[in-house]
């Protein structure tokens, strides 16, 4: 009990790390070794047990046959009925036989008497040997009987053999032989078997440990190490092939998998780099488009300012020019009169020269603010519209506006100035986007309708939106200078006015179709290119 208590005290005093080690699950090598050990030990124990039992049975059988042989040999010593009556002779023979063969514990000689028997000589002085009638009948038939009995807690063979007087069975011989020598031999064999089993198990465990360490543990550790390196991103690792078994096949497939993953990563990296370059290129194109849009809008604003300045200059020229003409006329009348003095004439000429200078200044101002004459040439209107749509694409994306383009690819070229027409359609599309601040549909259609009744043929461009539309009053004033429905700061009200002026300078026309609450469509007709138009 003290040993158990001491062991229990050591277990309770184990540190957490030691307890964790005891709770750690067995590895694959340990489990396979343990499994093989259990199987082999079980087989060895089973075969050892069977072999021990067979040996035990064989040794007992040999000892039985030896005992039967001894009994027959003793029977052969007795030749006649006379010898059976010589008790002293029989006792001496029994003593000699038991002395020469220590394993014989009992020798009894008995004779048949009617249906039973009587003991003639007994080594232990017994009178009743406990022999059944059935056994006596078997002895009379010259059969030998053997029975395994227990005496003093040890196994013994009890042999009953017929006793002959000549050829006649006159009784029987009972010999009890101890199996002590057999038991000693079996005990030694049991010890040797246990030692052999333990040594075999130890050798087996050693062989299995070496085998599994080389054939399983080391390849698996190499695979685990390679997996750890692959997990850290080092995909160029390769596990050496050491066998052609299933682990070798697993190693081959693992190396192939790492190679494919590495190749896939390289391809993915290349694709990412290509996508990054393409994205940078697209960003550069977008930047250029935004810059072009900014320049176009800047030019549009400058054109609006210039047009506004032109209208202001024209108004001022009209308002100032008329009084100046009147003043100039009166000055000339005063100079025509001869009554004036020389100093007065000189002063009037100075006034007249300054009036002429002021008039020329107003004319120069009107000339500098006048819209330039278009430089007409053959122009692909669809290509021009594609350029304008590319400029306005960011604005449409921000407002979530959908595009519907129906550009007739068979259109003839028009006679137009690319810069001025780009200004027109950029203004029209910008107005359409402003009319749809919460999204909508922008429709752009080009066609070549029948223009019978007009001078020549035209190409028509229709810019439509699904915005708020215009009332009839707003439509009537839409092309008037300085008229706008936008909030202050969003426009000067000269856009449509300039557009109409540019279209007229191209010998075309502009029409507005609108319905309040349903949107607007502005149709621009430009003449088809011909040498006569240019």
PDB file of C-alpha atoms in Angstrom, residues 207-469:
ATOM      1  CA  UNK A 207      13.010  -3.189 -35.711  1.00  0.00           C
ATOM      2  CA  UNK A 208       9.647  -1.443 -36.116  1.00  0.00           C
ATOM      3  CA  UNK A 209      11.013   1.766 -34.614  1.00  0.00           C
ATOM      4  CA  UNK A 210      13.958   1.777 -37.019  1.00  0.00           C
ATOM      5  CA  UNK A 211      11.765   0.783 -39.961  1.00  0.00           C
ATOM      6  CA  UNK A 212       9.033   3.334 -39.295  1.00  0.00           C
ATOM      7  CA  UNK A 213      11.608   6.025 -38.587  1.00  0.00           C
ATOM      8  CA  UNK A 214      13.178   5.465 -41.997  1.00  0.00           C
ATOM      9  CA  UNK A 215      10.127   4.457 -44.039  1.00  0.00           C
ATOM     10  CA  UNK A 216       7.349   6.587 -42.508  1.00  0.00           C
ATOM     11  CA  UNK A 217       8.465   9.084 -39.877  1.00  0.00           C
ATOM     12  CA  UNK A 218      11.259  10.736 -41.875  1.00  0.00           C
ATOM     13  CA  UNK A 219       9.225  11.106 -45.134  1.00  0.00           C
ATOM     14  CA  UNK A 220       6.257  12.456 -43.192  1.00  0.00           C
ATOM     15  CA  UNK A 221       8.479  14.909 -41.314  1.00  0.00           C
ATOM     16  CA  UNK A 222       9.925  16.063 -44.628  1.00  0.00           C
ATOM     17  CA  UNK A 223       6.399  16.573 -45.980  1.00  0.00           C
ATOM     18  CA  UNK A 224       5.357  18.473 -42.835  1.00  0.00           C
ATOM     19  CA  UNK A 225       8.498  20.641 -43.025  1.00  0.00           C
ATOM     20  CA  UNK A 226       7.822  21.363 -46.700  1.00  0.00           C
ATOM     21  CA  UNK A 227       4.195  22.237 -45.899  1.00  0.00           C
ATOM     22  CA  UNK A 228       5.361  24.673 -43.216  1.00  0.00           C
ATOM     23  CA  UNK A 229       7.744  26.342 -45.648  1.00  0.00           C
ATOM     24  CA  UNK A 230       5.005  26.482 -48.298  1.00  0.00           C
ATOM     25  CA  UNK A 231       2.684  28.019 -45.711  1.00  0.00           C
ATOM     26  CA  UNK A 232       5.326  30.714 -45.130  1.00  0.00           C
ATOM     27  CA  UNK A 233       5.313  31.460 -48.861  1.00  0.00           C
ATOM     28  CA  UNK A 234       8.395  29.516 -49.987  1.00  0.00           C
ATOM     29  CA  UNK A 235       6.795  27.499 -52.769  1.00  0.00           C
ATOM     30  CA  UNK A 236      10.070  26.521 -54.455  1.00  0.00           C
ATOM     31  CA  UNK A 237      10.747  23.816 -51.861  1.00  0.00           C
ATOM     32  CA  UNK A 238      10.842  20.191 -53.072  1.00  0.00           C
ATOM     33  CA  UNK A 239      10.610  17.030 -50.961  1.00  0.00           C
ATOM     34  CA  UNK A 240      13.261  14.426 -51.939  1.00  0.00           C
ATOM     35  CA  UNK A 241      11.849  11.126 -53.198  1.00  0.00           C
ATOM     36  CA  UNK A 242      13.150   8.279 -51.011  1.00  0.00           C
ATOM     37  CA  UNK A 243      10.775   5.412 -51.824  1.00  0.00           C
ATOM     38  CA  UNK A 244       8.441   4.099 -54.486  1.00  0.00           C
ATOM     39  CA  UNK A 245       5.582   3.255 -52.145  1.00  0.00           C
ATOM     40  CA  UNK A 246       2.450   5.235 -51.272  1.00  0.00           C
ATOM     41  CA  UNK A 247       4.476   7.839 -49.363  1.00  0.00           C
ATOM     42  CA  UNK A 248       6.709   8.239 -52.402  1.00  0.00           C
ATOM     43  CA  UNK A 249       3.625   8.693 -54.575  1.00  0.00           C
ATOM     44  CA  UNK A 250       2.318  11.240 -52.068  1.00  0.00           C
ATOM     45  CA  UNK A 251       5.669  13.050 -52.246  1.00  0.00           C
ATOM     46  CA  UNK A 252       5.526  13.141 -56.059  1.00  0.00           C
ATOM     47  CA  UNK A 253       1.985  14.548 -56.049  1.00  0.00           C
ATOM     48  CA  UNK A 254       2.883  17.049 -53.306  1.00  0.00           C
ATOM     49  CA  UNK A 255       5.854  18.326 -55.324  1.00  0.00           C
ATOM     50  CA  UNK A 256       3.628  18.598 -58.397  1.00  0.00           C
ATOM     51  CA  UNK A 257       1.015  20.480 -56.381  1.00  0.00           C
ATOM     52  CA  UNK A 258       3.621  22.959 -55.096  1.00  0.00           C
ATOM     53  CA  UNK A 259       4.959  23.384 -58.628  1.00  0.00           C
ATOM     54  CA  UNK A 260       1.471  24.088 -59.959  1.00  0.00           C
ATOM     55  CA  UNK A 261       0.715  26.493 -57.108  1.00  0.00           C
ATOM     56  CA  UNK A 262       4.011  28.288 -57.749  1.00  0.00           C
ATOM     57  CA  UNK A 263       3.237  28.460 -61.476  1.00  0.00           C
ATOM     58  CA  UNK A 264      -0.280  29.661 -60.714  1.00  0.00           C
ATOM     59  CA  UNK A 265       1.098  32.346 -58.382  1.00  0.00           C
ATOM     60  CA  UNK A 266       3.518  33.482 -61.062  1.00  0.00           C
ATOM     61  CA  UNK A 267       0.712  33.618 -63.618  1.00  0.00           C
ATOM     62  CA  UNK A 268      -1.522  35.406 -61.116  1.00  0.00           C
ATOM     63  CA  UNK A 269       1.261  37.871 -60.331  1.00  0.00           C
ATOM     64  CA  UNK A 270       1.745  38.463 -64.043  1.00  0.00           C
ATOM     65  CA  UNK A 271      -1.970  38.983 -64.523  1.00  0.00           C
ATOM     66  CA  UNK A 272      -2.102  41.365 -61.566  1.00  0.00           C
ATOM     67  CA  UNK A 273       0.836  43.317 -62.950  1.00  0.00           C
ATOM     68  CA  UNK A 274      -0.783  43.392 -66.401  1.00  0.00           C
ATOM     69  CA  UNK A 275      -4.090  44.459 -64.844  1.00  0.00           C
ATOM     70  CA  UNK A 276      -2.254  47.108 -62.830  1.00  0.00           C
ATOM     71  CA  UNK A 277      -0.564  48.410 -65.967  1.00  0.00           C
ATOM     72  CA  UNK A 278      -3.878  48.359 -67.818  1.00  0.00           C
ATOM     73  CA  UNK A 279      -5.551  50.144 -64.908  1.00  0.00           C
ATOM     74  CA  UNK A 280      -2.785  52.740 -64.893  1.00  0.00           C
ATOM     75  CA  UNK A 281      -3.233  53.140 -68.647  1.00  0.00           C
ATOM     76  CA  UNK A 282      -6.992  53.486 -68.222  1.00  0.00           C
ATOM     77  CA  UNK A 283      -6.435  56.009 -65.445  1.00  0.00           C
ATOM     78  CA  UNK A 284      -4.084  57.928 -67.713  1.00  0.00           C
ATOM     79  CA  UNK A 285      -6.675  57.810 -70.504  1.00  0.00           C
ATOM     80  CA  UNK A 286      -9.329  58.948 -68.031  1.00  0.00           C
ATOM     81  CA  UNK A 287      -7.046  61.749 -66.871  1.00  0.00           C
ATOM     82  CA  UNK A 288      -6.481  62.812 -70.458  1.00  0.00           C
ATOM     83  CA  UNK A 289     -10.221  62.606 -71.157  1.00  0.00           C
ATOM     84  CA  UNK A 290     -10.969  64.695 -68.062  1.00  0.00           C
ATOM     85  CA  UNK A 291      -8.300  67.160 -69.116  1.00  0.00           C
ATOM     86  CA  UNK A 292      -9.774  67.313 -72.628  1.00  0.00           C
ATOM     87  CA  UNK A 293     -13.238  67.758 -71.122  1.00  0.00           C
ATOM     88  CA  UNK A 294     -11.914  70.517 -68.901  1.00  0.00           C
ATOM     89  CA  UNK A 295     -10.308  72.216 -71.893  1.00  0.00           C
ATOM     90  CA  UNK A 296     -13.497  71.851 -73.929  1.00  0.00           C
ATOM     91  CA  UNK A 297     -15.613  73.208 -71.090  1.00  0.00           C
ATOM     92  CA  UNK A 298     -13.083  75.983 -70.600  1.00  0.00           C
ATOM     93  CA  UNK A 299     -13.305  76.825 -74.292  1.00  0.00           C
ATOM     94  CA  UNK A 300     -17.097  76.707 -74.040  1.00  0.00           C
ATOM     95  CA  UNK A 301     -17.036  79.105 -71.094  1.00  0.00           C
ATOM     96  CA  UNK A 302     -14.631  81.357 -72.949  1.00  0.00           C
ATOM     97  CA  UNK A 303     -16.908  81.265 -75.986  1.00  0.00           C
ATOM     98  CA  UNK A 304     -19.874  82.167 -73.796  1.00  0.00           C
ATOM     99  CA  UNK A 305     -17.905  85.008 -72.270  1.00  0.00           C
ATOM    100  CA  UNK A 306     -16.783  86.148 -75.701  1.00  0.00           C
ATOM    101  CA  UNK A 307     -20.324  85.957 -77.027  1.00  0.00           C
ATOM    102  CA  UNK A 308     -21.589  87.831 -74.001  1.00  0.00           C
ATOM    103  CA  UNK A 309     -18.925  90.442 -74.552  1.00  0.00           C
ATOM    104  CA  UNK A 310     -19.952  90.617 -78.214  1.00  0.00           C
ATOM    105  CA  UNK A 311     -23.583  91.197 -77.305  1.00  0.00           C
ATOM    106  CA  UNK A 312     -22.589  93.828 -74.761  1.00  0.00           C
ATOM    107  CA  UNK A 313     -20.262  95.458 -77.285  1.00  0.00           C
ATOM    108  CA  UNK A 314     -22.990  95.450 -79.942  1.00  0.00           C
ATOM    109  CA  UNK A 315     -25.428  97.015 -77.504  1.00  0.00           C
ATOM    110  CA  UNK A 316     -22.905  99.620 -76.462  1.00  0.00           C
ATOM    111  CA  UNK A 317     -22.008 100.324 -80.096  1.00  0.00           C
ATOM    112  CA  UNK A 318     -25.646 100.820 -80.900  1.00  0.00           C
ATOM    113  CA  UNK A 319     -26.315 102.973 -77.854  1.00  0.00           C
ATOM    114  CA  UNK A 320     -23.105 104.997 -78.136  1.00  0.00           C
ATOM    115  CA  UNK A 321     -22.695 104.995 -81.924  1.00  0.00           C
ATOM    116  CA  UNK A 322     -25.918 106.892 -82.632  1.00  0.00           C
ATOM    117  CA  UNK A 323     -25.090 109.875 -80.358  1.00  0.00           C
ATOM    118  CA  UNK A 324     -21.550 109.871 -81.689  1.00  0.00           C
ATOM    119  CA  UNK A 325     -22.828 110.055 -85.258  1.00  0.00           C
ATOM    120  CA  UNK A 326     -25.081 112.995 -84.309  1.00  0.00           C
ATOM    121  CA  UNK A 327     -22.234 114.779 -82.561  1.00  0.00           C
ATOM    122  CA  UNK A 328     -19.943 114.139 -85.531  1.00  0.00           C
ATOM    123  CA  UNK A 329     -22.576 115.582 -87.899  1.00  0.00           C
ATOM    124  CA  UNK A 330     -22.953 118.736 -85.865  1.00  0.00           C
ATOM    125  CA  UNK A 331     -19.199 119.154 -85.651  1.00  0.00           C
ATOM    126  CA  UNK A 332     -18.950 118.912 -89.412  1.00  0.00           C
ATOM    127  CA  UNK A 333     -21.742 121.563 -89.784  1.00  0.00           C
ATOM    128  CA  UNK A 334     -19.922 123.863 -87.418  1.00  0.00           C
ATOM    129  CA  UNK A 335     -16.698 123.390 -89.363  1.00  0.00           C
ATOM    130  CA  UNK A 336     -18.530 124.200 -92.581  1.00  0.00           C
ATOM    131  CA  UNK A 337     -19.551 127.580 -91.222  1.00  0.00           C
ATOM    132  CA  UNK A 338     -16.978 130.270 -91.917  1.00  0.00           C
ATOM    133  CA  UNK A 339     -17.903 132.453 -89.002  1.00  0.00           C
ATOM    134  CA  UNK A 340     -15.806 130.605 -86.498  1.00  0.00           C
ATOM    135  CA  UNK A 341     -12.406 131.765 -85.352  1.00  0.00           C
ATOM    136  CA  UNK A 342      -9.233 129.889 -86.109  1.00  0.00           C
ATOM    137  CA  UNK A 343      -8.918 128.639 -82.538  1.00  0.00           C
ATOM    138  CA  UNK A 344     -12.503 127.426 -82.572  1.00  0.00           C
ATOM    139  CA  UNK A 345     -11.904 125.577 -85.850  1.00  0.00           C
ATOM    140  CA  UNK A 346      -8.806 123.968 -84.433  1.00  0.00           C
ATOM    141  CA  UNK A 347     -10.695 122.778 -81.332  1.00  0.00           C
ATOM    142  CA  UNK A 348     -13.583 121.417 -83.422  1.00  0.00           C
ATOM    143  CA  UNK A 349     -11.122 119.434 -85.544  1.00  0.00           C
ATOM    144  CA  UNK A 350      -9.605 117.982 -82.376  1.00  0.00           C
ATOM    145  CA  UNK A 351     -13.076 116.910 -81.184  1.00  0.00           C
ATOM    146  CA  UNK A 352     -13.836 115.430 -84.624  1.00  0.00           C
ATOM    147  CA  UNK A 353     -10.579 113.441 -84.641  1.00  0.00           C
ATOM    148  CA  UNK A 354     -11.302 112.044 -81.163  1.00  0.00           C
ATOM    149  CA  UNK A 355     -14.837 111.123 -82.213  1.00  0.00           C
ATOM    150  CA  UNK A 356     -13.393 109.251 -85.216  1.00  0.00           C
ATOM    151  CA  UNK A 357     -10.945 107.508 -82.919  1.00  0.00           C
ATOM    152  CA  UNK A 358     -13.734 106.500 -80.521  1.00  0.00           C
ATOM    153  CA  UNK A 359     -15.839 105.201 -83.424  1.00  0.00           C
ATOM    154  CA  UNK A 360     -12.901 103.140 -84.730  1.00  0.00           C
ATOM    155  CA  UNK A 361     -12.305 101.727 -81.237  1.00  0.00           C
ATOM    156  CA  UNK A 362     -15.933 100.542 -81.035  1.00  0.00           C
ATOM    157  CA  UNK A 363     -15.615  98.939 -84.474  1.00  0.00           C
ATOM    158  CA  UNK A 364     -12.416  97.160 -83.448  1.00  0.00           C
ATOM    159  CA  UNK A 365     -14.175  95.879 -80.296  1.00  0.00           C
ATOM    160  CA  UNK A 366     -17.067  94.526 -82.364  1.00  0.00           C
ATOM    161  CA  UNK A 367     -14.643  92.835 -84.741  1.00  0.00           C
ATOM    162  CA  UNK A 368     -12.610  91.190 -81.956  1.00  0.00           C
ATOM    163  CA  UNK A 369     -15.705  89.737 -80.216  1.00  0.00           C
ATOM    164  CA  UNK A 370     -17.381  88.459 -83.366  1.00  0.00           C
ATOM    165  CA  UNK A 371     -17.722  84.612 -83.714  1.00  0.00           C
ATOM    166  CA  UNK A 372     -15.016  83.341 -86.094  1.00  0.00           C
ATOM    167  CA  UNK A 373     -16.061  82.096 -89.462  1.00  0.00           C
ATOM    168  CA  UNK A 374     -16.229  78.265 -89.606  1.00  0.00           C
ATOM    169  CA  UNK A 375     -13.527  76.444 -91.542  1.00  0.00           C
ATOM    170  CA  UNK A 376     -15.722  73.959 -93.365  1.00  0.00           C
ATOM    171  CA  UNK A 377     -14.379  70.594 -94.496  1.00  0.00           C
ATOM    172  CA  UNK A 378     -15.606  67.007 -94.921  1.00  0.00           C
ATOM    173  CA  UNK A 379     -16.362  65.703 -91.432  1.00  0.00           C
ATOM    174  CA  UNK A 380     -17.460  62.283 -90.072  1.00  0.00           C
ATOM    175  CA  UNK A 381     -20.222  63.341 -87.688  1.00  0.00           C
ATOM    176  CA  UNK A 382     -20.379  59.924 -85.942  1.00  0.00           C
ATOM    177  CA  UNK A 383     -16.682  60.030 -85.077  1.00  0.00           C
ATOM    178  CA  UNK A 384     -17.081  63.567 -83.744  1.00  0.00           C
ATOM    179  CA  UNK A 385     -19.995  62.465 -81.541  1.00  0.00           C
ATOM    180  CA  UNK A 386     -17.978  59.492 -80.212  1.00  0.00           C
ATOM    181  CA  UNK A 387     -15.273  61.938 -79.157  1.00  0.00           C
ATOM    182  CA  UNK A 388     -17.815  64.189 -77.422  1.00  0.00           C
ATOM    183  CA  UNK A 389     -19.416  61.202 -75.646  1.00  0.00           C
ATOM    184  CA  UNK A 390     -15.993  60.117 -74.392  1.00  0.00           C
ATOM    185  CA  UNK A 391     -15.487  63.608 -72.972  1.00  0.00           C
ATOM    186  CA  UNK A 392     -18.816  63.535 -71.131  1.00  0.00           C
ATOM    187  CA  UNK A 393     -18.563  59.903 -69.959  1.00  0.00           C
ATOM    188  CA  UNK A 394     -17.366  60.770 -66.406  1.00  0.00           C
ATOM    189  CA  UNK A 395     -20.321  63.106 -65.907  1.00  0.00           C
ATOM    190  CA  UNK A 396     -22.774  60.447 -67.071  1.00  0.00           C
ATOM    191  CA  UNK A 397     -21.213  57.834 -64.773  1.00  0.00           C
ATOM    192  CA  UNK A 398     -21.449  60.176 -61.779  1.00  0.00           C
ATOM    193  CA  UNK A 399     -25.132  60.866 -62.472  1.00  0.00           C
ATOM    194  CA  UNK A 400     -25.852  57.169 -63.299  1.00  0.00           C
ATOM    195  CA  UNK A 401     -27.208  58.146 -66.713  1.00  0.00           C
ATOM    196  CA  UNK A 402     -27.750  55.420 -69.293  1.00  0.00           C
ATOM    197  CA  UNK A 403     -26.782  55.902 -72.917  1.00  0.00           C
ATOM    198  CA  UNK A 404     -28.735  54.935 -75.997  1.00  0.00           C
ATOM    199  CA  UNK A 405     -26.744  55.404 -79.195  1.00  0.00           C
ATOM    200  CA  UNK A 406     -28.189  54.833 -82.634  1.00  0.00           C
ATOM    201  CA  UNK A 407     -25.532  56.132 -84.997  1.00  0.00           C
ATOM    202  CA  UNK A 408     -26.154  55.417 -88.657  1.00  0.00           C
ATOM    203  CA  UNK A 409     -22.876  53.987 -90.025  1.00  0.00           C
ATOM    204  CA  UNK A 410     -23.845  54.824 -93.630  1.00  0.00           C
ATOM    205  CA  UNK A 411     -23.999  58.580 -93.120  1.00  0.00           C
ATOM    206  CA  UNK A 412     -22.273  60.783 -95.683  1.00  0.00           C
ATOM    207  CA  UNK A 413     -19.706  63.313 -94.433  1.00  0.00           C
ATOM    208  CA  UNK A 414     -20.996  66.750 -93.470  1.00  0.00           C
ATOM    209  CA  UNK A 415     -19.506  70.165 -94.182  1.00  0.00           C
ATOM    210  CA  UNK A 416     -18.405  71.396 -90.788  1.00  0.00           C
ATOM    211  CA  UNK A 417     -15.782  72.877 -88.547  1.00  0.00           C
ATOM    212  CA  UNK A 418     -14.758  70.135 -86.024  1.00  0.00           C
ATOM    213  CA  UNK A 419     -13.943  72.578 -83.233  1.00  0.00           C
ATOM    214  CA  UNK A 420     -17.165  74.584 -83.540  1.00  0.00           C
ATOM    215  CA  UNK A 421     -19.430  71.532 -83.969  1.00  0.00           C
ATOM    216  CA  UNK A 422     -17.739  69.848 -81.022  1.00  0.00           C
ATOM    217  CA  UNK A 423     -18.588  72.964 -79.018  1.00  0.00           C
ATOM    218  CA  UNK A 424     -22.228  72.705 -80.155  1.00  0.00           C
ATOM    219  CA  UNK A 425     -22.754  69.035 -79.244  1.00  0.00           C
ATOM    220  CA  UNK A 426     -20.736  69.301 -76.040  1.00  0.00           C
ATOM    221  CA  UNK A 427     -23.042  72.145 -74.988  1.00  0.00           C
ATOM    222  CA  UNK A 428     -26.192  70.215 -75.945  1.00  0.00           C
ATOM    223  CA  UNK A 429     -25.105  67.024 -74.121  1.00  0.00           C
ATOM    224  CA  UNK A 430     -24.011  69.034 -71.065  1.00  0.00           C
ATOM    225  CA  UNK A 431     -27.439  70.718 -70.950  1.00  0.00           C
ATOM    226  CA  UNK A 432     -29.070  67.271 -71.231  1.00  0.00           C
ATOM    227  CA  UNK A 433     -26.994  65.957 -68.313  1.00  0.00           C
ATOM    228  CA  UNK A 434     -27.878  69.021 -66.223  1.00  0.00           C
ATOM    229  CA  UNK A 435     -31.549  68.287 -66.919  1.00  0.00           C
ATOM    230  CA  UNK A 436     -31.156  64.797 -65.348  1.00  0.00           C
ATOM    231  CA  UNK A 437     -29.379  65.333 -61.999  1.00  0.00           C
ATOM    232  CA  UNK A 438     -30.863  62.106 -60.540  1.00  0.00           C
ATOM    233  CA  UNK A 439     -30.196  59.877 -63.522  1.00  0.00           C
ATOM    234  CA  UNK A 440     -32.062  59.121 -66.697  1.00  0.00           C
ATOM    235  CA  UNK A 441     -31.524  58.139 -70.309  1.00  0.00           C
ATOM    236  CA  UNK A 442     -29.491  60.106 -72.841  1.00  0.00           C
ATOM    237  CA  UNK A 443     -30.378  59.310 -76.446  1.00  0.00           C
ATOM    238  CA  UNK A 444     -28.076  60.161 -79.336  1.00  0.00           C
ATOM    239  CA  UNK A 445     -29.361  59.450 -82.853  1.00  0.00           C
ATOM    240  CA  UNK A 446     -27.855  60.287 -86.246  1.00  0.00           C
ATOM    241  CA  UNK A 447     -29.751  59.909 -89.512  1.00  0.00           C
ATOM    242  CA  UNK A 448     -30.080  61.311 -93.007  1.00  0.00           C
ATOM    243  CA  UNK A 449     -33.806  62.121 -93.419  1.00  0.00           C
ATOM    244  CA  UNK A 450     -35.441  63.215 -96.655  1.00  0.00           C
ATOM    245  CA  UNK A 451     -34.886  66.965 -96.857  1.00  0.00           C
ATOM    246  CA  UNK A 452     -37.128  67.713 -99.815  1.00  0.00           C
ATOM    247  CA  UNK A 453     -38.056  71.359 -99.861  1.00  0.00           C
ATOM    248  CA  UNK A 454     -34.661  72.307 -98.431  1.00  0.00           C
ATOM    249  CA  UNK A 455     -31.524  73.418-100.228  1.00  0.00           C
ATOM    250  CA  UNK A 456     -29.535  70.216-100.473  1.00  0.00           C
ATOM    251  CA  UNK A 457     -29.400  67.209 -98.170  1.00  0.00           C
ATOM    252  CA  UNK A 458     -28.778  67.285 -94.440  1.00  0.00           C
ATOM    253  CA  UNK A 459     -27.505  64.940 -91.728  1.00  0.00           C
ATOM    254  CA  UNK A 460     -29.590  65.160 -88.572  1.00  0.00           C
ATOM    255  CA  UNK A 461     -28.272  64.719 -85.042  1.00  0.00           C
ATOM    256  CA  UNK A 462     -30.882  64.312 -82.280  1.00  0.00           C
ATOM    257  CA  UNK A 463     -29.857  64.741 -78.626  1.00  0.00           C
ATOM    258  CA  UNK A 464     -32.634  63.642 -76.256  1.00  0.00           C
ATOM    259  CA  UNK A 465     -33.001  63.443 -72.503  1.00  0.00           C
ATOM    260  CA  UNK A 466     -35.598  62.235 -70.007  1.00  0.00           C
ATOM    261  CA  UNK A 467     -35.330  65.318 -67.815  1.00  0.00           C
ATOM    262  CA  UNK A 468     -37.944  67.830 -66.724  1.00  0.00           C
ATOM    263  CA  UNK A 469     -38.595  69.272 -70.187  1.00  0.00           C
TER     264      UNK A 469
END
